[in-house]
Amino acid sequence: MVLTGAEIVIRCLQEEKVEYVFGYPGGAVLYLYDALFQQEEVRHVLVRHEQAAVHAADGYARSTQKVGVALVTSGPGATNAVTGIATAYCDSIPLVIISGQVPTAAIGQDAFQEVDTVGITRPCVKHNFLVRDVRDIASTIKKAFYLAKTGRPGPVLVDIPKDITIAKCDFEYPKEISMRSYNPVVRGHQGQIKKAVQLLLEAKRPMIYTGGGVVLADAAEQLTRLTRLLGYPVTNTLMGLGGYPASDRQFLGMPGMHGTYEANMSMHYCDVLLAVGARFDDRVIGNPAHFAEEPRKIIHVDIDPSSISKRVKVDVPIVGDVKEVLDEMIRQLEAGAARPNADHLATWWKQIEEWRGRNCMAYKNSDEIIKPQFVVQKLWEVTGGNAIVTSDVGQHQMWAAQYYHFEQPRRWLNSGGLGTMGVGLPYAMGAQLAHPDTHVACITGEASIQMNIQELSTCKQFRLPIKICNLNNRYLGMVRQWQQIFHGARYSESYMDSLPDFAKLAASYGHVGIRVDRPCDVEDALREAFVKHKNELVFLDFQVDQTENVYPMVQGGKGLTEMILSAEDL
Amino acid sequence: MRHVISLLIENESGALSRVSGLFSARGYNIESLTVAPTEDASMSRMTIVTSGSDEIIEQITKQLNKLVEVVKVVDISEAAHIERELMLIKVRATGKDREEVKRTADIFRARIIDVTDASYVVELTGNQAKLDAFVGAIDPALILETVRSGVCGVGRGDRVLKL
Ligand SMILES: Cc1cc2nc3c(=O)[nH]c(=O)nc-3n(C[C@H](O)[C@H](O)[C@H](O)COP(=O)(O)OP(=O)(O)OC[C@H]3O[C@@H](n4cnc5c(N)ncnc54)[C@H](O)[C@@H]3O)c2cc1C
Ligand SMILES: Cc1ncc(C[n+]2csc(CCOP(=O)(O)OP(=O)(O)O)c2C)c(N)n1
Ligand SMILES: [Mg+2]
């Protein structure tokens, strides 16, 4: 069947079973929009800024296991998308971004709305393509989806010049794709897995450290089985939360800069560390030299060889997919008779319980002023721990991670690697569209929310009943905290002046806005939002304690055992 | 430590910038980089001379392998291998210098491939040290310009980098 390039693009999206495309039109993509208009399978979500289009596609991908899709025009459309692309790249999220480009003949002529999109995005995509021939569109899009979701996932951009969308050719969607230069290793090396299991069984002070890779591989079930089989303590990074049920006794909370005392002490003093789909980020292990001082054997499972032995020397590297490798570990354990030494394990757990006894997440609540931690705790109670929670970046993000206890994967969406303020609302949009019957809450700050506040309009158009919980401390709180601790309390440009009345602002977009000033009103306001206004977007503007800081804390450059547990330690 | 990394890469536009961009973005050294198509026109072969600790070289090869268009990567300096570089050097050649330059070229088995009444272009192939030595042997005042191709390398004997 002979189709135009534009029609072929949309047909490809249909073939990939794409439900939603998040985008924004412009001159270079007019033919694509025309083709979209003439069909119904692929629905388009018109955002109010291209950055939000990519974030929303990203939120859609994080909350499902599908590839998120965004569509933007050339020039400013593409440059606006860059922050979204980089954000997805840093957290290994599968996306396909289609960008319009000026006609082939105009490329390199400094044409109107021409930028070198492939060049600009090269360092922040898994791969990108410039399509130069209409006959290449179908195979390129097929490759883009394949690359985005296999191996270590990531965003893939396809740049399509306008004339290519007009040109015609015969359409056939390739069924299979293979690339001689791209063959990710999925099955782990048997011998290495055997060595790892052996080492795990001999451990006296074992620790399981897992990350985003478990979520990306959809391997929460395998992780839970393995961890229970062994009886070992487990921690999830910020990206891995929900990979193991937070309510379980073996779960020690999150490690790292704002992680728990027990998780960090166990990471540091274990003798065998099983790292699974986690990349020893500096926010997790603190100072690598300090981390290396304590002798321990490290097993590292990751699909990307370059994540292994990058920051920390690894003893047993296993390149492969988390799901496959954990399945094989479970199989070997169950087939063998050997079990962990119960005495060693009991002694180790006794030590861990002592650390846990420090109760590092305790905070002083107040009757007078709303504590941000209290809001998150109440949100958890009111939603029964079952909401999809998105967050922006800052103190509120850490409180969300610390006090909302995730039982399942893909319920916690945030920007860990790039730390992009402004993701919260678009992530919630993508998640709500993918899960229309699930509560979606966006925990944000008065500064972050303003980075993509225009999306309140999109939420109205698509009737997305998101509940925005603004922990309004009138400060760039995370910046203020660092200035207080490291810069002699000189609060340079961290006060958020001239804030809007968020409740009224939400109302002007046609949503419900509620301002909450007193601790005693927090729970009622949340219930009102989730019950009475179940089907509406509610903007809850919580006026919280301006001076609250996030604890525990490992200061930059310090070791994991050198934690500040509360303000008294300062 | 100096390493010579050879790789096969799809002959696509932009492939070179993915490699060079990787080196600059991650702060790795490039001493030289050469690239040209192989007998299979759909693939290019690149030789990169770089230096770094063992950990850095390990990351470099892993990161190169991770590039979607890279087909194969080998650190050929890990075993016996041959390196060659081509140099064209234009020197002032007048009076007694004419004979002197010619003599030096002969000693190095270099060839004079262009002659005018005032200059020679000398062509010399060898490893980096040999080319450096030749440059060192010529009076700097005589050198008009030098151009070097960068290093090409290949493993000895059975070691073959092929698809
Ligand atoms: C303000 C702020 C504070 C922060 N504080 C903390 C903190 O206290 N604690 C904390 O943990 N983080 C913190 N972070 C987040 C931190 O910056 C990193 O983003 C995070 O720690 C990385 O998580 P990860 O190691 O799980 O890796 P990810 O970025 O999730 O990477 C996943 C890894 O798994 C691999 N992988 C992917 N798919 C598969 C598969 N199928 N099979 C096998 N492997 C796979 C990938 O190759 C990669 O190596 C903070 C971020 C911000 C913005
Ligand atoms: C786009 C972007 N710009 C700047 C920063 C640096 N930054 C990190 S947290 C933060 C303050 C966030 O303030 P707010 O959203 O009010 O959250 P709070 O920390 O007060 O909870 C800033 C400016 C960032 N992460 N992202
Ligand atoms: Mg704030």
PDB file of N, CA and C in Angstrom, chain A residues 65-94:
ATOM      1  N   GLN A  65       4.941  -0.691  31.534  1.00  0.00           N
ATOM      2  CA  GLN A  65       6.294  -1.115  31.141  1.00  0.00           C
ATOM      3  C   GLN A  65       6.432  -0.864  29.661  1.00  0.00           C
ATOM      4  N   LYS A  66       5.642   0.096  29.168  1.00  0.00           N
ATOM      5  CA  LYS A  66       5.624   0.351  27.737  1.00  0.00           C
ATOM      6  C   LYS A  66       6.548   1.516  27.374  1.00  0.00           C
ATOM      7  N   VAL A  67       6.724   1.689  26.075  1.00  0.00           N
ATOM      8  CA  VAL A  67       7.540   2.792  25.587  1.00  0.00           C
ATOM      9  C   VAL A  67       6.664   4.048  25.523  1.00  0.00           C
ATOM     10  N   GLY A  68       7.130   5.153  26.067  1.00  0.00           N
ATOM     11  CA  GLY A  68       6.412   6.424  25.982  1.00  0.00           C
ATOM     12  C   GLY A  68       6.748   7.113  24.665  1.00  0.00           C
ATOM     13  N   VAL A  69       5.770   7.839  24.103  1.00  0.00           N
ATOM     14  CA  VAL A  69       6.012   8.464  22.801  1.00  0.00           C
ATOM     15  C   VAL A  69       5.688   9.957  22.847  1.00  0.00           C
ATOM     16  N   ALA A  70       6.599  10.774  22.313  1.00  0.00           N
ATOM     17  CA  ALA A  70       6.380  12.213  22.241  1.00  0.00           C
ATOM     18  C   ALA A  70       6.629  12.683  20.811  1.00  0.00           C
ATOM     19  N   LEU A  71       5.945  13.754  20.454  1.00  0.00           N
ATOM     20  CA  LEU A  71       6.033  14.292  19.092  1.00  0.00           C
ATOM     21  C   LEU A  71       6.189  15.810  19.181  1.00  0.00           C
ATOM     22  N   VAL A  72       7.257  16.325  18.598  1.00  0.00           N
ATOM     23  CA  VAL A  72       7.515  17.768  18.681  1.00  0.00           C
ATOM     24  C   VAL A  72       7.954  18.299  17.316  1.00  0.00           C
ATOM     25  N   THR A  73       7.828  19.606  17.165  1.00  0.00           N
ATOM     26  CA  THR A  73       8.229  20.199  15.896  1.00  0.00           C
ATOM     27  C   THR A  73       9.730  20.519  15.895  1.00  0.00           C
ATOM     28  N   SER A  74      10.222  21.040  14.782  1.00  0.00           N
ATOM     29  CA  SER A  74      11.658  21.319  14.664  1.00  0.00           C
ATOM     30  C   SER A  74      12.036  22.521  15.539  1.00  0.00           C
ATOM     31  N   GLY A  75      13.309  22.854  15.574  1.00  0.00           N
ATOM     32  CA  GLY A  75      13.796  24.069  16.243  1.00  0.00           C
ATOM     33  C   GLY A  75      13.398  24.139  17.708  1.00  0.00           C
ATOM     34  N   PRO A  76      12.583  25.150  18.079  1.00  0.00           N
ATOM     35  CA  PRO A  76      12.249  25.336  19.495  1.00  0.00           C
ATOM     36  C   PRO A  76      11.462  24.162  20.068  1.00  0.00           C
ATOM     37  N   GLY A  77      10.706  23.476  19.248  1.00  0.00           N
ATOM     38  CA  GLY A  77       9.980  22.302  19.729  1.00  0.00           C
ATOM     39  C   GLY A  77      10.969  21.256  20.210  1.00  0.00           C
ATOM     40  N   ALA A  78      11.991  21.038  19.411  1.00  0.00           N
ATOM     41  CA  ALA A  78      13.009  20.044  19.756  1.00  0.00           C
ATOM     42  C   ALA A  78      13.847  20.506  20.942  1.00  0.00           C
ATOM     43  N   THR A  79      14.245  21.782  20.970  1.00  0.00           N
ATOM     44  CA  THR A  79      15.098  22.213  22.095  1.00  0.00           C
ATOM     45  C   THR A  79      14.304  22.193  23.402  1.00  0.00           C
ATOM     46  N   ASN A  80      13.021  22.538  23.347  1.00  0.00           N
ATOM     47  CA  ASN A  80      12.209  22.433  24.560  1.00  0.00           C
ATOM     48  C   ASN A  80      12.124  21.005  25.066  1.00  0.00           C
ATOM     49  N   ALA A  81      12.249  20.069  24.169  1.00  0.00           N
ATOM     50  CA  ALA A  81      12.121  18.659  24.562  1.00  0.00           C
ATOM     51  C   ALA A  81      13.385  18.122  25.232  1.00  0.00           C
ATOM     52  N   VAL A  82      14.502  18.847  25.078  1.00  0.00           N
ATOM     53  CA  VAL A  82      15.795  18.286  25.501  1.00  0.00           C
ATOM     54  C   VAL A  82      15.837  17.933  26.986  1.00  0.00           C
ATOM     55  N   THR A  83      15.312  18.804  27.851  1.00  0.00           N
ATOM     56  CA  THR A  83      15.342  18.513  29.291  1.00  0.00           C
ATOM     57  C   THR A  83      14.577  17.219  29.594  1.00  0.00           C
ATOM     58  N   GLY A  84      13.463  17.050  28.889  1.00  0.00           N
ATOM     59  CA  GLY A  84      12.685  15.825  29.091  1.00  0.00           C
ATOM     60  C   GLY A  84      13.465  14.599  28.657  1.00  0.00           C
ATOM     61  N   ILE A  85      14.155  14.729  27.529  1.00  0.00           N
ATOM     62  CA  ILE A  85      14.921  13.595  26.992  1.00  0.00           C
ATOM     63  C   ILE A  85      16.075  13.249  27.945  1.00  0.00           C
ATOM     64  N   ALA A  86      16.783  14.276  28.395  1.00  0.00           N
ATOM     65  CA  ALA A  86      17.923  14.037  29.291  1.00  0.00           C
ATOM     66  C   ALA A  86      17.451  13.412  30.603  1.00  0.00           C
ATOM     67  N   THR A  87      16.292  13.843  31.078  1.00  0.00           N
ATOM     68  CA  THR A  87      15.752  13.295  32.325  1.00  0.00           C
ATOM     69  C   THR A  87      15.489  11.794  32.176  1.00  0.00           C
ATOM     70  N   ALA A  88      14.873  11.428  31.049  1.00  0.00           N
ATOM     71  CA  ALA A  88      14.579  10.011  30.806  1.00  0.00           C
ATOM     72  C   ALA A  88      15.877   9.221  30.629  1.00  0.00           C
ATOM     73  N   TYR A  89      16.841   9.828  29.961  1.00  0.00           N
ATOM     74  CA  TYR A  89      18.120   9.158  29.719  1.00  0.00           C
ATOM     75  C   TYR A  89      18.809   8.799  31.039  1.00  0.00           C
ATOM     76  N   CYS A  90      18.826   9.761  31.956  1.00  0.00           N
ATOM     77  CA  CYS A  90      19.546   9.545  33.214  1.00  0.00           C
ATOM     78  C   CYS A  90      18.908   8.454  34.065  1.00  0.00           C
ATOM     79  N   ASP A  91      17.613   8.195  33.875  1.00  0.00           N
ATOM     80  CA  ASP A  91      16.960   7.138  34.646  1.00  0.00           C
ATOM     81  C   ASP A  91      16.654   5.903  33.792  1.00  0.00           C
ATOM     82  N   SER A  92      17.230   5.843  32.577  1.00  0.00           N
ATOM     83  CA  SER A  92      17.057   4.674  31.689  1.00  0.00           C
ATOM     84  C   SER A  92      15.590   4.364  31.391  1.00  0.00           C
ATOM     85  N   ILE A  93      14.848   5.357  30.948  1.00  0.00           N
ATOM     86  CA  ILE A  93      13.430   5.173  30.653  1.00  0.00           C
ATOM     87  C   ILE A  93      13.230   5.053  29.139  1.00  0.00           C
ATOM     88  N   PRO A  94      12.465   4.030  28.709  1.00  0.00           N
ATOM     89  CA  PRO A  94      12.270   3.818  27.273  1.00  0.00           C
ATOM     90  C   PRO A  94      11.294   4.820  26.660  1.00  0.00           C
TER      91      PRO A  94
END
